mmCIF file of C-alpha atoms in Angstrom:
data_model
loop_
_atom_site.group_PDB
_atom_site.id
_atom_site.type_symbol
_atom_site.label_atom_id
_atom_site.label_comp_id
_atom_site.label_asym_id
_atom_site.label_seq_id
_atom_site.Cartn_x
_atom_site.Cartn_y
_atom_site.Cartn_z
ATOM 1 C CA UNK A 1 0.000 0.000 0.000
ATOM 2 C CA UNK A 2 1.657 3.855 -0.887
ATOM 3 C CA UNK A 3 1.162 6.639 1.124
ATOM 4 C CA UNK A 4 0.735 9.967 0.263
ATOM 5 C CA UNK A 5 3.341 13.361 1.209
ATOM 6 C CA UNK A 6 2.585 16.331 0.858
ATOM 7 C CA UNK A 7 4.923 18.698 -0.790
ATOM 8 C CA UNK A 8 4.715 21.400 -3.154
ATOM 9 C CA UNK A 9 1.882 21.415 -5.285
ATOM 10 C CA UNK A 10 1.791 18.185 -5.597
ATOM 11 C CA UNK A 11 1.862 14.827 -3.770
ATOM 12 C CA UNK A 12 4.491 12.298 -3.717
ATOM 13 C CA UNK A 13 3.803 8.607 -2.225
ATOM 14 C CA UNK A 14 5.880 5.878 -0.218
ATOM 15 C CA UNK A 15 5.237 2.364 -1.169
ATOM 16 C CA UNK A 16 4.364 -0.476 -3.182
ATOM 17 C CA UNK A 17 1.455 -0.022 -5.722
ATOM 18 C CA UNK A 18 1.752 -3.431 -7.858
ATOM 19 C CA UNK A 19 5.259 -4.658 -8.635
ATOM 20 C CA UNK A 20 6.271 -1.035 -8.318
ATOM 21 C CA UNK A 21 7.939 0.239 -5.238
ATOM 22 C CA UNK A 22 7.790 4.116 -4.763
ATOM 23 C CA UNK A 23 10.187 5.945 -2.301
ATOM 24 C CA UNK A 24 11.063 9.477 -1.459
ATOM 25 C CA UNK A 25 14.624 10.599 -1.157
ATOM 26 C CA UNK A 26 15.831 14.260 0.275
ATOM 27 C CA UNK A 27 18.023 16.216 -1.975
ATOM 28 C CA UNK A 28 20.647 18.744 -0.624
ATOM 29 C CA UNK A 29 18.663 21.398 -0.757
ATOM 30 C CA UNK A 30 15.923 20.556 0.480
ATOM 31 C CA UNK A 31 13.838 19.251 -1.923
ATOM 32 C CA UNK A 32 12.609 15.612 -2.724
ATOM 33 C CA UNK A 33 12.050 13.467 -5.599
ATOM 34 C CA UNK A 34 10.070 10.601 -5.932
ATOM 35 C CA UNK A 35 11.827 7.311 -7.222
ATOM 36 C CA UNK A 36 10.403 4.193 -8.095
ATOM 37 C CA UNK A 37 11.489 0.267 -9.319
ATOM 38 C CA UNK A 38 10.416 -2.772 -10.037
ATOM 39 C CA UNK A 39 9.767 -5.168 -7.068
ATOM 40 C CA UNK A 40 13.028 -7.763 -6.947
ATOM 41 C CA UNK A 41 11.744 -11.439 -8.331
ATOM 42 C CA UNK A 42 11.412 -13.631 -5.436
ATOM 43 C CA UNK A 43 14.252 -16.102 -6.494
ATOM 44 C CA UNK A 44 14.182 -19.909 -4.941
ATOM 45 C CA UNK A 45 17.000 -22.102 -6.177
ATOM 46 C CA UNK A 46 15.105 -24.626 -7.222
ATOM 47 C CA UNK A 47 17.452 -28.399 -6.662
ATOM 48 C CA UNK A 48 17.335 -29.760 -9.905
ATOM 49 C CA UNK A 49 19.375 -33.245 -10.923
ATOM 50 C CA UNK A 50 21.893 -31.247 -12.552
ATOM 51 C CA UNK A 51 22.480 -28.419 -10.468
ATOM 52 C CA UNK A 52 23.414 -31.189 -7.406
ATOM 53 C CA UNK A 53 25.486 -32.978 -9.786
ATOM 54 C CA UNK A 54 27.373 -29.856 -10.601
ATOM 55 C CA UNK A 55 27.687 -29.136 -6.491
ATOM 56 C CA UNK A 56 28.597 -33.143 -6.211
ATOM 57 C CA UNK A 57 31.502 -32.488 -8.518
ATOM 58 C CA UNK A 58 32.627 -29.076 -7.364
ATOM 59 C CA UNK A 59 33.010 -30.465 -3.895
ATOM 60 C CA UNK A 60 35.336 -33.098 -4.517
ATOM 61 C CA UNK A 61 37.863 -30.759 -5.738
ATOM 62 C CA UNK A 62 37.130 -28.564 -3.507
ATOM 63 C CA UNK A 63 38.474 -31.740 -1.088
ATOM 64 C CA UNK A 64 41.068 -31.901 -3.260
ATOM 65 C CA UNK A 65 42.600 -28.841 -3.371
ATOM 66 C CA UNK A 66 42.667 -28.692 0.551
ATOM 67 C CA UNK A 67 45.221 -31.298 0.302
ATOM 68 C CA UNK A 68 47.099 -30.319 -2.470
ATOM 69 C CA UNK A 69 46.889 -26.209 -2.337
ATOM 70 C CA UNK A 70 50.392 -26.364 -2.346
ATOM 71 C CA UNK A 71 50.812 -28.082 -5.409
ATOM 72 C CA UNK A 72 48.592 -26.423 -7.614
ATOM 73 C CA UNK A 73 49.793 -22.955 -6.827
ATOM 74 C CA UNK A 74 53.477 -24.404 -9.087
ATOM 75 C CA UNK A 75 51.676 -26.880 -11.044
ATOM 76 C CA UNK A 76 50.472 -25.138 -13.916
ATOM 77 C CA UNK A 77 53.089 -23.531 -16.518
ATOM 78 C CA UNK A 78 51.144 -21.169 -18.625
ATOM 79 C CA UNK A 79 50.229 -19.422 -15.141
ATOM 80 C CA UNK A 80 51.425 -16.113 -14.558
ATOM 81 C CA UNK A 81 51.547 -16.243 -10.968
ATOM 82 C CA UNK A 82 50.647 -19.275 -7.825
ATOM 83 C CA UNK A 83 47.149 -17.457 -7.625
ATOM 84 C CA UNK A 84 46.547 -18.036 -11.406
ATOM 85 C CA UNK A 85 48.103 -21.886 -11.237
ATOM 86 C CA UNK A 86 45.571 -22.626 -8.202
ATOM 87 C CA UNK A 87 42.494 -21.427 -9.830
ATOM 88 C CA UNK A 88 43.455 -23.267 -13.496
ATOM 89 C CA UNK A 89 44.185 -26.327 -11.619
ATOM 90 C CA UNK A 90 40.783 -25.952 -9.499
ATOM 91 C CA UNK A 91 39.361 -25.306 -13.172
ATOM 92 C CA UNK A 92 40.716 -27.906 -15.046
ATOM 93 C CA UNK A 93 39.988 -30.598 -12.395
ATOM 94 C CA UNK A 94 36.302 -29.271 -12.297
ATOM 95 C CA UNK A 95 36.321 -30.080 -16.031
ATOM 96 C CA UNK A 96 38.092 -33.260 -15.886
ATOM 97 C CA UNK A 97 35.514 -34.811 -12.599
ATOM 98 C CA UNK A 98 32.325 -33.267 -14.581
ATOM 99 C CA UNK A 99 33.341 -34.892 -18.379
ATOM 100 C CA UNK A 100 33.759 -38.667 -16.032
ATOM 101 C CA UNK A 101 30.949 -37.957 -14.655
ATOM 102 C CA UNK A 102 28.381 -37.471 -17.521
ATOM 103 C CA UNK A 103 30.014 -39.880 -19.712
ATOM 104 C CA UNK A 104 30.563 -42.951 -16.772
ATOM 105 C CA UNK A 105 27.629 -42.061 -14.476
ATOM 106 C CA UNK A 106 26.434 -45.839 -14.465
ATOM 107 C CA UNK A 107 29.957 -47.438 -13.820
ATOM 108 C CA UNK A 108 33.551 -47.311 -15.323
ATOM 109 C CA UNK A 109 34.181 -44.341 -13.436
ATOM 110 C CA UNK A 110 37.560 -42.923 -12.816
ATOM 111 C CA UNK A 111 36.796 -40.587 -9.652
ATOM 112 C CA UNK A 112 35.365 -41.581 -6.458
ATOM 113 C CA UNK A 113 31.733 -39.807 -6.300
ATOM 114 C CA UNK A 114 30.537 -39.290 -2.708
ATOM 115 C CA UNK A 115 27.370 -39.681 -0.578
ATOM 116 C CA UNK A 116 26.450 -36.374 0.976
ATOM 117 C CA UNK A 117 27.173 -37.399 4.457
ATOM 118 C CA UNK A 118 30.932 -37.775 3.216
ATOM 119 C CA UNK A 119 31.493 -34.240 3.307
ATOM 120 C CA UNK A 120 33.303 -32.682 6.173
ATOM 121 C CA UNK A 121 34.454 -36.545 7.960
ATOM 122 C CA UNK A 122 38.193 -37.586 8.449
ATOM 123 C CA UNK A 123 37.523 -39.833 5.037
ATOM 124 C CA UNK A 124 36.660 -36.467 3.064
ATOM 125 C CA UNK A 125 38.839 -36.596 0.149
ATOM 126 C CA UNK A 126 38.140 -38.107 -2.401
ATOM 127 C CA UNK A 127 40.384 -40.300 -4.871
ATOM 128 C CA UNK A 128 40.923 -39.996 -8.560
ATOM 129 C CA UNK A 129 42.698 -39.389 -11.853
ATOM 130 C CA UNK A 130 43.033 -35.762 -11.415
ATOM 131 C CA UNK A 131 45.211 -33.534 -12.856
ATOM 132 C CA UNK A 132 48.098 -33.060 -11.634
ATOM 133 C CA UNK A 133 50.168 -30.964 -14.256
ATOM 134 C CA UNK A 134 50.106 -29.407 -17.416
ATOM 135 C CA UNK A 135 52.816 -27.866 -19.259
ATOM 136 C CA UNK A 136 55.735 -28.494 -22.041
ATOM 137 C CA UNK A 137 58.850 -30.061 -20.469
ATOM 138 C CA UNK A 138 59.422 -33.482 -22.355
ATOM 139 C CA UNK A 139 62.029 -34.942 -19.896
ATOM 140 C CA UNK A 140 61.781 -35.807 -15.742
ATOM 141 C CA UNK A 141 64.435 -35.468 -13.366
ATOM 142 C CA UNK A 142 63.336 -39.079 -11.827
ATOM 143 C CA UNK A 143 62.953 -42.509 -13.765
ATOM 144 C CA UNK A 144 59.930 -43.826 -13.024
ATOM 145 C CA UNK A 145 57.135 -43.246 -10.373
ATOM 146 C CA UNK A 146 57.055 -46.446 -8.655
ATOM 147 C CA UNK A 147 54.352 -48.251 -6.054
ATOM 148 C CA UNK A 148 56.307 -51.424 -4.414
ATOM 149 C CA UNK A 149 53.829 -54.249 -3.532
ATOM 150 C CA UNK A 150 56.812 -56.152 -1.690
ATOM 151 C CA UNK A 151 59.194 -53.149 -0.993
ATOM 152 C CA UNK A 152 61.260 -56.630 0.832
ATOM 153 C CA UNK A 153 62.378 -57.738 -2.873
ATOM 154 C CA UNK A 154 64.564 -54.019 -2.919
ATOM 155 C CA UNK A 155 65.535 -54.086 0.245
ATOM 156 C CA UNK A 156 66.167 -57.054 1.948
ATOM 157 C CA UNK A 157 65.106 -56.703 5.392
ATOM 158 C CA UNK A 158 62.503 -57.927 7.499
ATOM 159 C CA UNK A 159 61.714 -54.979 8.833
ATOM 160 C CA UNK A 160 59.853 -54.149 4.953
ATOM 161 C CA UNK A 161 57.805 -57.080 5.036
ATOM 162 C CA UNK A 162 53.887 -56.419 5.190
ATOM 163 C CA UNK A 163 54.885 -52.811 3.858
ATOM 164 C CA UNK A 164 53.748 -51.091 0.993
ATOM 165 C CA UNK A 165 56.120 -47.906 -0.886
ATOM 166 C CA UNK A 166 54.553 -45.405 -3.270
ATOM 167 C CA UNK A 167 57.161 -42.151 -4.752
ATOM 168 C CA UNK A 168 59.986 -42.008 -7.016
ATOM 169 C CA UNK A 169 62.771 -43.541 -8.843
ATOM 170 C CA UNK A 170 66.458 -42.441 -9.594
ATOM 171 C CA UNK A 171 68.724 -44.859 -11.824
ATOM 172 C CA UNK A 172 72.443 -44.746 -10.706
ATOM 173 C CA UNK A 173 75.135 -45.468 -13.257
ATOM 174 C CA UNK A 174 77.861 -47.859 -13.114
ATOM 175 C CA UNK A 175 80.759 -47.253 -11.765
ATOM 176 C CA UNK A 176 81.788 -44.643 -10.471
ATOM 177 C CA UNK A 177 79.392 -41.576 -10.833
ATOM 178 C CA UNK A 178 79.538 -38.211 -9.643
ATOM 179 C CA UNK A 179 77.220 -35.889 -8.852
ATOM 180 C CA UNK A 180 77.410 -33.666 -11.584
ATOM 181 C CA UNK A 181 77.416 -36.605 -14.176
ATOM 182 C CA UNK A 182 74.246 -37.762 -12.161
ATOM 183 C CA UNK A 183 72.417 -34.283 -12.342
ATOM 184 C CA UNK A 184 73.481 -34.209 -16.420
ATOM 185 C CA UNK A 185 71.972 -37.509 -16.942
ATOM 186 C CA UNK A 186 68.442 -36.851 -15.318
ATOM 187 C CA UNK A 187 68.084 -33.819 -17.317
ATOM 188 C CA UNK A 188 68.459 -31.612 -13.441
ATOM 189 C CA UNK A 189 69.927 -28.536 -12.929
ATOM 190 C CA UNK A 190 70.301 -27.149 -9.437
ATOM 191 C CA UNK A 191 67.232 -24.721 -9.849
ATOM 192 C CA UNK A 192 64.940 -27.688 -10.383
ATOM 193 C CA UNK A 193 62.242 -29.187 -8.658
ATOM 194 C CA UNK A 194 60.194 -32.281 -8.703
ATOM 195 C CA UNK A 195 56.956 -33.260 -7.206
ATOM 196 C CA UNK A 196 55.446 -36.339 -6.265
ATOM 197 C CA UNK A 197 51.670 -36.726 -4.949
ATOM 198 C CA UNK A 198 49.490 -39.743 -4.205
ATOM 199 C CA UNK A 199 46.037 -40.455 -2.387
ATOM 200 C CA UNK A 200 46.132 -43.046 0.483
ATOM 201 C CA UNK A 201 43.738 -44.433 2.836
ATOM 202 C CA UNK A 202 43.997 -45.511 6.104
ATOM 203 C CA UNK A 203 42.420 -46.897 9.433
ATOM 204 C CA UNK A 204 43.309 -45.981 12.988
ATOM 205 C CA UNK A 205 42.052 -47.690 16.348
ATOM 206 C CA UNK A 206 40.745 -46.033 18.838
ATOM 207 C CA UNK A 207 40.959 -48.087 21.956
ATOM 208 C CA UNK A 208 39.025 -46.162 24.391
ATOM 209 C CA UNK A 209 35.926 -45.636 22.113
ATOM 210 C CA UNK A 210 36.356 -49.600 20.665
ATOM 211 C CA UNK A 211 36.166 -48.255 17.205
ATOM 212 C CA UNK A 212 38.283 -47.171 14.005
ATOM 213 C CA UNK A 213 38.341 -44.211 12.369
ATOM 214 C CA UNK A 214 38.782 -44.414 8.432
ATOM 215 C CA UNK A 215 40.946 -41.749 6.858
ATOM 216 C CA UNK A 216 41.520 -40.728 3.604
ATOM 217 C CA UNK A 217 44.503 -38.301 2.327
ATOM 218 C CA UNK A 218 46.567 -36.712 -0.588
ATOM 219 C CA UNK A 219 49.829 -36.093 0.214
ATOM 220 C CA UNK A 220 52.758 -34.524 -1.614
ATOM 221 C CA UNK A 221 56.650 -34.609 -1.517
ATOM 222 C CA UNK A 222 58.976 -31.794 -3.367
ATOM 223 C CA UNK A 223 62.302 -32.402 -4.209
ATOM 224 C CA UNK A 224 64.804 -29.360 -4.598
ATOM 225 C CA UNK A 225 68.298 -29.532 -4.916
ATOM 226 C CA UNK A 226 70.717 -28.614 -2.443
ATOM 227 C CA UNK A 227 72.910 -26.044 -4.392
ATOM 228 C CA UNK A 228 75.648 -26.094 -1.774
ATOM 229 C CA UNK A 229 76.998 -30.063 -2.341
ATOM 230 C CA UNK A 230 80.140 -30.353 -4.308
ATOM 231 C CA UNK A 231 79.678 -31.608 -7.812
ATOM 232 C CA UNK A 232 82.599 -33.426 -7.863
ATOM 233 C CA UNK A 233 81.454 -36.046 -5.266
ATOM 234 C CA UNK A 234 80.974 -39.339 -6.005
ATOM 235 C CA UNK A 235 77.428 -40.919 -5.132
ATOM 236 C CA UNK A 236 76.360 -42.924 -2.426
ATOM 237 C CA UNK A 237 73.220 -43.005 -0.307
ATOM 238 C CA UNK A 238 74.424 -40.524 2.115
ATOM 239 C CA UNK A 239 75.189 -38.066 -0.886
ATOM 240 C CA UNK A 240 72.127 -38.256 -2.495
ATOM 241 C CA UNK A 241 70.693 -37.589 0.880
ATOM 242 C CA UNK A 242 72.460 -34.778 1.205
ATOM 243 C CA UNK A 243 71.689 -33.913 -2.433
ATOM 244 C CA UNK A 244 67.868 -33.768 -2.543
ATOM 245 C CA UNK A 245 65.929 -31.814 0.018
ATOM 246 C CA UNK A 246 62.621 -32.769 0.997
ATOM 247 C CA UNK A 247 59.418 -31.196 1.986
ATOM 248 C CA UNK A 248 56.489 -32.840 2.447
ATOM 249 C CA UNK A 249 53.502 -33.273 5.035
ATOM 250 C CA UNK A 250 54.258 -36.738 5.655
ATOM 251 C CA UNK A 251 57.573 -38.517 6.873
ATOM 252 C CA UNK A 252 60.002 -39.534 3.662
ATOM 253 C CA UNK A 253 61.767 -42.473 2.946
ATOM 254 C CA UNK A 254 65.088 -42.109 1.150
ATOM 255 C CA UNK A 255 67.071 -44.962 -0.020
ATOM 256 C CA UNK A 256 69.156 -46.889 -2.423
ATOM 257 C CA UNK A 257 68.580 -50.369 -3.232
ATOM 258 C CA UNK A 258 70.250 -52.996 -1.911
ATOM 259 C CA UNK A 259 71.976 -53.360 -5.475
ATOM 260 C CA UNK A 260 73.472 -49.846 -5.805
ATOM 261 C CA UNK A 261 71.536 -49.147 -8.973
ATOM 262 C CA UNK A 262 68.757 -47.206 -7.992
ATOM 263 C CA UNK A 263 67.722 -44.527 -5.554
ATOM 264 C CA UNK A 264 64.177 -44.154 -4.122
ATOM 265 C CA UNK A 265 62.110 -41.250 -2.611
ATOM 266 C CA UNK A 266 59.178 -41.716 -1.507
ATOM 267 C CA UNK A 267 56.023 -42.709 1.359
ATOM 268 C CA UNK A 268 56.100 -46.065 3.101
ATOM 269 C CA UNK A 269 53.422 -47.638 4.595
ATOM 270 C CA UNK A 270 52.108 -50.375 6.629
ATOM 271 C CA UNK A 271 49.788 -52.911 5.215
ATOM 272 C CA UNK A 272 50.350 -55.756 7.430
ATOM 273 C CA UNK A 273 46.743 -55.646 8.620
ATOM 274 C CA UNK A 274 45.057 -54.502 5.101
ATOM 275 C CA UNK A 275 44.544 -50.696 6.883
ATOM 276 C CA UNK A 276 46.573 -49.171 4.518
ATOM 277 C CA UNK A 277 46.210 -48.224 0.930
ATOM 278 C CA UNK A 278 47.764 -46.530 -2.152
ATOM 279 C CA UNK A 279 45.100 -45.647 -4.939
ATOM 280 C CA UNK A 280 47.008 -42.958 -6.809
ATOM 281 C CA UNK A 281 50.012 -41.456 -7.676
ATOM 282 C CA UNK A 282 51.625 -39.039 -9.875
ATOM 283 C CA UNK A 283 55.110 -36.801 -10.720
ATOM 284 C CA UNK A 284 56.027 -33.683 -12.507
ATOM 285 C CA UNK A 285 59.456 -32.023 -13.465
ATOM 286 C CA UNK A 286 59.842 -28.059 -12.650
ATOM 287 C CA UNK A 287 62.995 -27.591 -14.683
ATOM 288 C CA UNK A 288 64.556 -23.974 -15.680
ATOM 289 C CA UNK A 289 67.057 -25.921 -18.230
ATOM 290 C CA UNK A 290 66.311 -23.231 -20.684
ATOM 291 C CA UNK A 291 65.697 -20.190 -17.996
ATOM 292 C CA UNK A 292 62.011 -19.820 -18.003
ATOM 293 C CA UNK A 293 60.798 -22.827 -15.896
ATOM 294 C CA UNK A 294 58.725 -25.288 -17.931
ATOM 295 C CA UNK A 295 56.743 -28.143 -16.525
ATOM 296 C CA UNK A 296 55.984 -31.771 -17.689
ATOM 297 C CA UNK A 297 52.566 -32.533 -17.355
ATOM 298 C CA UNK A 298 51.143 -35.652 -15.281
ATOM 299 C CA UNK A 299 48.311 -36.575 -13.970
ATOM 300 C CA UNK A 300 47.332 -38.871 -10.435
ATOM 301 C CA UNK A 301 46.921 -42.519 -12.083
ATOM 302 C CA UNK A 302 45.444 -45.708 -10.732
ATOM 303 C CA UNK A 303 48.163 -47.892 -8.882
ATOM 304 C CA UNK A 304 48.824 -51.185 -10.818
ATOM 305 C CA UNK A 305 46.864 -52.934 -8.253
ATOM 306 C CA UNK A 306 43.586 -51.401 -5.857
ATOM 307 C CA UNK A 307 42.586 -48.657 -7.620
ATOM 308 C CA UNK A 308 40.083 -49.966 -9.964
ATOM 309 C CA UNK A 309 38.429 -51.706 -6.976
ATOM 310 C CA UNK A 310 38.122 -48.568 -4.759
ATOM 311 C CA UNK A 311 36.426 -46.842 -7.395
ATOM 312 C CA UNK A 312 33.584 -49.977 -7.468
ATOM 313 C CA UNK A 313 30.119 -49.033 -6.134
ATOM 314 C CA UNK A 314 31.183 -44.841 -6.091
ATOM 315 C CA UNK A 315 29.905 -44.061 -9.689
ATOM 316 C CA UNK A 316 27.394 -41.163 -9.796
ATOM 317 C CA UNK A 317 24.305 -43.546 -9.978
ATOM 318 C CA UNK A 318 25.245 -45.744 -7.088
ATOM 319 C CA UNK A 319 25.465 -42.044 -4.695
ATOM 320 C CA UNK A 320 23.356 -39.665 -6.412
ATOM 321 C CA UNK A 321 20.328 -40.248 -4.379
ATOM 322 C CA UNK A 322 21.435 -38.914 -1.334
ATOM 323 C CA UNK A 323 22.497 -35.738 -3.411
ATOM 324 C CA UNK A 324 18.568 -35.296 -4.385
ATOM 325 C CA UNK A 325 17.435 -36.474 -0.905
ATOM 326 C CA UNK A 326 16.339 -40.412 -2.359
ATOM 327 C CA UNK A 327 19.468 -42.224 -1.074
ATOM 328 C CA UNK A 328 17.910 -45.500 -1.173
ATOM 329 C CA UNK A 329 17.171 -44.922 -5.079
ATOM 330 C CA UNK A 330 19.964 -46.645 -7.021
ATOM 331 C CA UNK A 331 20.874 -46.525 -9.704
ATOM 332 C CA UNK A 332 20.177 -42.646 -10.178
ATOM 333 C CA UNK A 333 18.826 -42.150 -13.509
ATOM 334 C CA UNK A 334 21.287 -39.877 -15.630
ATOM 335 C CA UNK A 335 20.530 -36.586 -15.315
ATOM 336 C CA UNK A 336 22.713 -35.839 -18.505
#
């Protein structure tokens, strides 16, 4: 309802008369005018199929890139600065999880889709062939990524048994090799840096409560070089050591093989009891060979044995219920 004012020779009203809202304003001297607009459309977001599919997807990178934040801010070459590399590889991940998920929603999936009442437990993030990298660089300053089954057959100790070793591989030459001949041969300089990241899953007991709390985790490792070691050193384990430095939010195993012929960084874990997992792993080269640094491009792939059979009964269909408030409906139908 408007109400009149009186003012002037003429009256000016406050109010809504249809979808038209009048209101009076004061001017600075003194005077008022009369404005009006359109009422605002009541919006309601309506949930649609496709709209939670889109927030299904967003979240799991969103998990993600709370893990690997640190990563993606050097990950992406064509970036002009970390902020730029963080949102790409937010962006490109978005892409990657939305394509698997219209074209596999029924099965063959390559991402683990959640239930709703995943988000925000210790067993948050979420496994996957995501992106890890993208840029030029054709060469890596490591081997091989590797994922030991029997870790025991490299090194032979007992103490590796049950054990399970996910990271990276460096060949050493024969004979004598120093450390200069060793950098020249993996393509490293000593502005380089390489980065290794996998997703892992785990179990921990809880005595007191009599239960066990599942967790779920990407973790990283980067590699720099130390640019104070003397070149002309031959290598052993203790030089390489001293050689690579290490930063990473989990505790780092590196060590040559019993045979002298390789050198491993890397994560390793106990799966005596079946409570601990690899699913993923991946590993780029930073190298500024030719000044500005260029980046090899990789991407988190499916161990040679596990990953295929985490990913079983997590396609879109088998979850999607519980995104539209029907969790007992499966499969989903396609929303696509």
């Amino acid at each position: 309802m408007a109400s009149g004012r009186v003012g002037g020779t003429r009256s000016k009203i406050r109010g809504q008369v249809g979808d038209v809202i009048y209101q009076v304003v004061r001017n600075d001297d003194g005077t008022y005018t009369q404005i009006s607009y359109g009422k605002p459309e009541d919006v309601t977001a309506s949930i649609t199929p496709r709209l939670q599919a889109q927030r299904m997807c967003t979240c799991m990178v969103e998990a993600l890139m709370r893990d690997l934040k640190e990563v993606g801010r050097i990950s992406m070459q064509n970036a002009a600065n970390k902020s730029k590399s963080l949102n790409a590889f937010s962006s490109f991940n978005i892409q990657l999880v939305a394509a698997d998920c219209k074209q596999h929603w029924y099965g063959g999936n390559k991402f683990f889709y959640p239930n709703t009442n995943n988000i925000g437990t210790t067993s948050e993030q979420l496994g996957g062939e995501f992106l890890l990298s993208s840029g030029t660089w054709q060469y890596n300053g490591f081997d091989e990524v590797v994922h030991l089954l029997d870790p025991e057959d490299v090194w032979q100790n007992a103490y590796y048994l049950g054990k399970r070793f996910a990271g990276i591989r460096f060949s050493i030459g024969s004979g004598p090799e120093t450390v200069a001949t060793f950098l020249k041969r993996h393509y490293l300089t000593l502005l380089d840096r390489m980065v290794f990241a996998c997703f892992h899953e785990w179990w921990e007991d809880v005595p007191e409560e009599e239960e066990r709390i599942h967790y779920t985790k990407h973790s990283y490792i980067f590699v720099d070089i130390n640019t104070g070691i003397g070149q002309g050193l031959v290598v052993s384990e203790s030089v390489l050591k001293d050689l690579f430095i290490i930063t990473s939010d989990m505790e780092v195993l590196c060590k040559m093989s019993d045979d002298g012929r390789s050198f491993y960084i890397g994560f390793l874990i106990d799966n005596e009891h079946d409570d601990a997992y690899f699913y993923t792993e991946g590993a780029f080269t930073i190298s500024k060979m030719e000044g500005k640094p260029k980046i090899s491009s990789s991407f988190l792939n499916q161990v040679p044995e596990g990953g295929d059979q985490y990913f079983l009964d997590q396609a879109p269909a088998d979850v999607f219920g519980s995104w539209m408030g029907e969790p007992t409906k499966r499969p989903y139908p396609s929303p696509f």
